[in-house]
């Protein structure tokens, strides 16, 4: 069965979608069967995967509202080497429409249950908010990957996110855990970044991934070409960091298998 990871942070601009796309492509390059779910109405993960969100006839919106089956929504990211459930601005309307539906927090979980055996990893790119869409992602996931910048406001937001994860675990998804924190846009010359990084390691221990993702222009450029950076410029520092992160996620999961059994 697939390892389902929700990539989330309610703070925008922390590299959440960049992390989702490049980890998905990195895992695919490592021979894993990967499904990326774009749960953000902005549809950035869709566009960054080389799929035109404006031309998508069926999206996650239709899946959550029960208007389409997953097989009719799923498309292939040829450039990324993984499958994708695309999103566009229609998904913003799902927030209101889901309120009146039964099992509204578990719509994504139920939709993914039928294909979990087809994949090794399912990554869910959540929107930058603690919304009903994000709750769907957290209920569907087994664990959470949290990308964050090493700055003061990021620490403030992290405490809110951890509180939300605890509430979801207590009431809706008992198995939910933090898979790890990813330090993104890291500049080793910045004293504050070093201090925040040390605080994270001190408080979260081995929950902090060893891989540091640097600020890198190639990571910023790749989405405009509709290609993950690990494919577009594999030798860049940013791409190398995400390939290392994908390997770290793989090794941690393999290490956890005996305990889970």
Short mmCIF file of C-alpha atoms in Angstrom, two decimals:
data_model
loop_
_atom_site.label_atom_id
_atom_site.label_comp_id
_atom_site.label_asym_id
_atom_site.label_seq_id
_atom_site.Cartn_x
_atom_site.Cartn_y
_atom_site.Cartn_z
CA UNK A 1 0.00 0.00 0.00
CA UNK A 2 1.09 3.55 -0.70
CA UNK A 3 2.80 5.78 1.80
CA UNK A 4 0.56 8.88 1.79
CA UNK A 5 2.26 12.18 2.68
CA UNK A 6 0.55 15.56 2.99
CA UNK A 7 2.91 18.43 2.17
CA UNK A 8 1.53 21.35 4.10
CA UNK A 9 2.20 24.68 5.76
CA UNK A 10 -0.45 27.33 6.25
CA UNK A 11 2.18 30.00 5.58
CA UNK A 12 2.56 30.76 1.87
CA UNK A 13 5.81 31.18 -0.01
CA UNK A 14 7.78 28.51 1.84
CA UNK A 15 8.41 26.22 -1.11
CA UNK A 16 5.55 23.82 -0.45
CA UNK A 17 4.59 23.22 -4.07
CA UNK A 18 8.24 23.19 -5.18
CA UNK A 19 8.86 20.51 -2.57
CA UNK A 20 5.81 18.47 -3.66
CA UNK A 21 6.74 18.50 -7.35
CA UNK A 22 10.44 17.79 -6.94
CA UNK A 23 10.05 15.10 -4.30
CA UNK A 24 7.44 13.41 -6.53
CA UNK A 25 9.81 13.52 -9.50
CA UNK A 26 12.76 12.48 -7.35
CA UNK A 27 10.89 9.44 -6.03
CA UNK A 28 9.81 8.58 -9.59
CA UNK A 29 13.44 8.72 -10.71
CA UNK A 30 14.25 6.31 -7.88
CA UNK A 31 11.84 3.79 -9.44
CA UNK A 32 8.84 4.51 -7.24
CA UNK A 33 5.24 4.64 -8.47
CA UNK A 34 4.04 8.11 -7.49
CA UNK A 35 0.73 9.98 -7.50
CA UNK A 36 0.74 13.75 -6.85
CA UNK A 37 -2.54 15.30 -5.70
CA UNK A 38 -2.89 19.05 -6.31
CA UNK A 39 -5.21 20.19 -3.55
CA UNK A 40 -4.53 23.91 -4.04
CA UNK A 41 -7.01 26.00 -6.10
CA UNK A 42 -4.04 27.96 -7.49
CA UNK A 43 -3.12 24.82 -9.44
CA UNK A 44 0.60 25.52 -9.26
CA UNK A 45 1.55 21.87 -8.83
CA UNK A 46 -0.50 21.10 -11.93
CA UNK A 47 1.24 23.72 -14.06
CA UNK A 48 4.64 22.86 -12.60
CA UNK A 49 4.07 19.25 -13.66
CA UNK A 50 3.57 20.29 -17.28
CA UNK A 51 -0.23 19.98 -17.28
CA UNK A 52 -2.39 22.93 -18.40
CA UNK A 53 -4.82 23.61 -15.57
CA UNK A 54 -7.04 25.72 -17.85
CA UNK A 55 -7.57 22.79 -20.18
CA UNK A 56 -8.34 20.24 -17.46
CA UNK A 57 -11.90 19.00 -17.95
CA UNK A 58 -11.91 16.94 -14.75
CA UNK A 59 -10.05 17.98 -11.60
CA UNK A 60 -9.83 17.28 -7.88
CA UNK A 61 -12.93 19.47 -7.56
CA UNK A 62 -15.03 16.92 -9.42
CA UNK A 63 -13.47 14.09 -7.41
CA UNK A 64 -14.23 15.63 -4.01
CA UNK A 65 -17.83 16.41 -4.93
CA UNK A 66 -18.40 12.92 -6.31
CA UNK A 67 -18.95 14.19 -9.86
CA UNK A 68 -16.13 12.07 -11.34
CA UNK A 69 -14.24 8.89 -10.58
CA UNK A 70 -10.53 9.08 -9.87
CA UNK A 71 -9.69 7.26 -13.10
CA UNK A 72 -11.39 10.05 -15.06
CA UNK A 73 -9.47 12.78 -13.22
CA UNK A 74 -5.99 11.23 -13.20
CA UNK A 75 -3.51 12.38 -15.84
CA UNK A 76 0.15 11.64 -16.50
CA UNK A 77 2.95 14.11 -15.94
CA UNK A 78 5.26 12.90 -18.68
CA UNK A 79 7.96 15.37 -17.67
CA UNK A 80 7.80 14.43 -14.00
CA UNK A 81 7.33 10.70 -14.46
CA UNK A 82 4.38 10.50 -12.07
CA UNK A 83 0.57 10.53 -12.14
CA UNK A 84 -1.31 13.68 -11.19
CA UNK A 85 -4.74 14.69 -9.94
CA UNK A 86 -4.90 18.25 -11.31
CA UNK A 87 -6.53 21.35 -9.82
CA UNK A 88 -7.59 24.79 -10.96
CA UNK A 89 -9.61 27.71 -9.60
CA UNK A 90 -12.82 25.62 -9.62
CA UNK A 91 -11.49 23.94 -6.49
CA UNK A 92 -12.02 27.15 -4.50
CA UNK A 93 -15.76 26.54 -4.79
CA UNK A 94 -15.42 23.16 -3.15
CA UNK A 95 -14.88 24.85 0.23
CA UNK A 96 -18.51 26.01 0.24
CA UNK A 97 -20.05 23.02 -1.52
CA UNK A 98 -18.37 20.43 0.71
CA UNK A 99 -19.96 21.88 3.84
CA UNK A 100 -23.33 20.28 3.09
CA UNK A 101 -21.96 16.88 2.08
CA UNK A 102 -21.64 13.81 4.27
CA UNK A 103 -18.14 12.81 5.41
CA UNK A 104 -16.85 16.12 4.04
CA UNK A 105 -13.47 15.77 5.80
CA UNK A 106 -12.86 12.29 4.38
CA UNK A 107 -13.80 12.78 0.72
CA UNK A 108 -10.20 12.64 -0.49
CA UNK A 109 -9.34 9.70 1.76
CA UNK A 110 -12.24 7.69 0.39
CA UNK A 111 -11.34 8.57 -3.20
CA UNK A 112 -7.71 7.51 -2.76
CA UNK A 113 -8.55 4.23 -1.03
CA UNK A 114 -9.32 2.52 -4.33
CA UNK A 115 -5.90 3.28 -5.88
CA UNK A 116 -3.57 3.09 -2.87
CA UNK A 117 -2.31 -0.32 -3.97
CA UNK A 118 -1.25 1.07 -7.36
CA UNK A 119 1.36 3.42 -5.89
CA UNK A 120 4.36 3.43 -3.60
CA UNK A 121 3.89 7.09 -2.66
CA UNK A 122 0.98 9.51 -2.81
CA UNK A 123 1.92 13.15 -2.18
CA UNK A 124 -0.76 15.73 -1.41
CA UNK A 125 0.10 19.37 -2.10
CA UNK A 126 -2.15 21.22 0.34
CA UNK A 127 -3.20 24.89 0.04
CA UNK A 128 -1.47 27.53 2.22
CA UNK A 129 -4.29 27.70 4.74
CA UNK A 130 -5.92 25.62 7.46
CA UNK A 131 -9.04 25.09 5.35
CA UNK A 132 -11.44 22.23 4.70
CA UNK A 133 -9.27 21.27 1.74
CA UNK A 134 -6.23 21.03 4.00
CA UNK A 135 -8.24 18.99 6.51
CA UNK A 136 -9.10 16.58 3.68
CA UNK A 137 -5.39 16.25 2.97
CA UNK A 138 -4.55 15.61 6.63
CA UNK A 139 -7.32 13.04 7.04
CA UNK A 140 -6.20 11.18 3.91
CA UNK A 141 -2.51 11.17 4.86
CA UNK A 142 -0.49 8.88 7.09
CA UNK A 143 2.11 11.56 7.76
CA UNK A 144 2.89 15.23 7.16
CA UNK A 145 5.91 16.80 5.49
CA UNK A 146 6.32 20.44 6.56
CA UNK A 147 8.44 22.72 4.35
CA UNK A 148 9.49 25.88 6.16
CA UNK A 149 11.89 28.77 5.97
CA UNK A 150 14.26 29.34 8.86
CA UNK A 151 12.83 32.65 10.06
CA UNK A 152 10.95 33.89 13.11
CA UNK A 153 7.45 34.01 11.64
CA UNK A 154 7.85 30.45 10.40
CA UNK A 155 8.28 29.27 14.00
CA UNK A 156 5.11 31.11 15.00
CA UNK A 157 3.10 29.42 12.24
CA UNK A 158 4.62 26.04 12.98
CA UNK A 159 3.09 25.91 16.44
CA UNK A 160 -0.37 26.51 14.95
CA UNK A 161 0.16 23.76 12.37
CA UNK A 162 1.34 21.27 14.99
CA UNK A 163 -1.76 22.07 17.01
CA UNK A 164 -3.97 21.38 13.99
CA UNK A 165 -2.20 18.07 13.35
CA UNK A 166 -2.79 17.06 16.96
CA UNK A 167 -6.51 17.90 16.70
CA UNK A 168 -6.89 15.95 13.46
CA UNK A 169 -5.12 12.99 15.04
CA UNK A 170 -7.35 13.15 18.10
CA UNK A 171 -10.67 13.39 16.26
CA UNK A 172 -10.35 12.20 12.65
CA UNK A 173 -7.09 10.40 11.85
CA UNK A 174 -5.40 8.59 14.76
CA UNK A 175 -2.45 7.42 12.63
CA UNK A 176 -1.41 10.91 11.50
CA UNK A 177 2.16 11.86 12.41
CA UNK A 178 4.83 14.33 11.39
CA UNK A 179 7.09 12.64 8.86
CA UNK A 180 9.58 15.49 8.90
CA UNK A 181 10.36 19.18 8.56
CA UNK A 182 12.16 20.41 5.44
CA UNK A 183 14.27 23.55 5.75
CA UNK A 184 13.78 25.40 2.45
CA UNK A 185 15.34 28.52 0.88
CA UNK A 186 18.20 28.08 3.32
CA UNK A 187 21.05 30.56 3.31
CA UNK A 188 23.95 29.40 5.52
CA UNK A 189 25.34 32.97 5.58
CA UNK A 190 22.25 34.17 7.43
CA UNK A 191 22.78 34.08 11.19
CA UNK A 192 19.04 34.00 11.95
CA UNK A 193 18.58 31.06 9.58
CA UNK A 194 21.32 29.17 11.43
CA UNK A 195 19.73 29.95 14.79
CA UNK A 196 16.22 28.90 13.73
CA UNK A 197 17.65 25.74 12.13
CA UNK A 198 19.34 24.85 15.41
CA UNK A 199 16.13 25.51 17.34
CA UNK A 200 14.22 23.16 15.04
CA UNK A 201 16.81 20.42 15.48
CA UNK A 202 16.78 20.93 19.26
CA UNK A 203 12.97 20.78 19.53
CA UNK A 204 12.07 18.23 16.84
CA UNK A 205 15.22 16.09 16.79
CA UNK A 206 15.26 13.46 14.06
CA UNK A 207 11.95 14.76 12.71
CA UNK A 208 14.02 17.41 10.92
CA UNK A 209 15.31 16.12 7.59
CA UNK A 210 19.07 16.39 7.28
CA UNK A 211 18.76 17.75 3.75
CA UNK A 212 18.90 21.55 3.50
CA UNK A 213 17.25 23.03 0.40
CA UNK A 214 19.14 26.21 -0.59
CA UNK A 215 17.87 29.32 -2.30
CA UNK A 216 18.40 28.49 -5.94
CA UNK A 217 17.37 30.29 -9.10
CA UNK A 218 16.87 27.02 -10.99
CA UNK A 219 14.13 25.98 -8.54
CA UNK A 220 12.35 29.27 -9.22
CA UNK A 221 12.76 29.02 -13.00
CA UNK A 222 11.69 25.40 -13.52
CA UNK A 223 7.89 25.92 -13.05
CA UNK A 224 7.79 28.35 -15.98
CA UNK A 225 8.95 25.45 -18.16
CA UNK A 226 6.35 23.08 -16.67
CA UNK A 227 9.11 20.74 -15.55
CA UNK A 228 10.37 19.71 -12.08
CA UNK A 229 13.82 21.14 -11.38
CA UNK A 230 15.22 17.65 -10.75
CA UNK A 231 14.44 16.92 -14.40
CA UNK A 232 15.06 20.31 -15.98
CA UNK A 233 18.50 20.93 -14.43
CA UNK A 234 19.47 17.90 -12.39
CA UNK A 235 22.95 19.27 -11.66
CA UNK A 236 21.75 22.47 -9.98
CA UNK A 237 22.17 22.78 -6.22
CA UNK A 238 18.42 22.98 -5.67
CA UNK A 239 17.74 19.86 -7.73
CA UNK A 240 20.52 17.96 -5.99
CA UNK A 241 19.02 18.89 -2.63
CA UNK A 242 15.57 17.58 -3.60
CA UNK A 243 17.05 14.36 -4.98
CA UNK A 244 18.81 13.92 -1.64
CA UNK A 245 15.53 14.65 0.19
CA UNK A 246 13.71 12.02 -1.88
CA UNK A 247 16.39 9.49 -0.96
CA UNK A 248 16.09 10.48 2.70
CA UNK A 249 12.32 10.00 2.61
CA UNK A 250 12.82 6.60 0.98
CA UNK A 251 15.39 5.47 3.53
CA UNK A 252 13.29 6.63 6.49
CA UNK A 253 10.25 4.80 5.17
CA UNK A 254 12.22 1.60 4.63
CA UNK A 255 13.61 1.89 8.11
CA UNK A 256 10.10 2.22 9.53
CA UNK A 257 8.70 -0.84 7.75
CA UNK A 258 9.85 -3.50 10.24
CA UNK A 259 8.41 -1.51 13.14
CA UNK A 260 5.10 -1.05 11.33
CA UNK A 261 4.90 -4.76 10.68
#
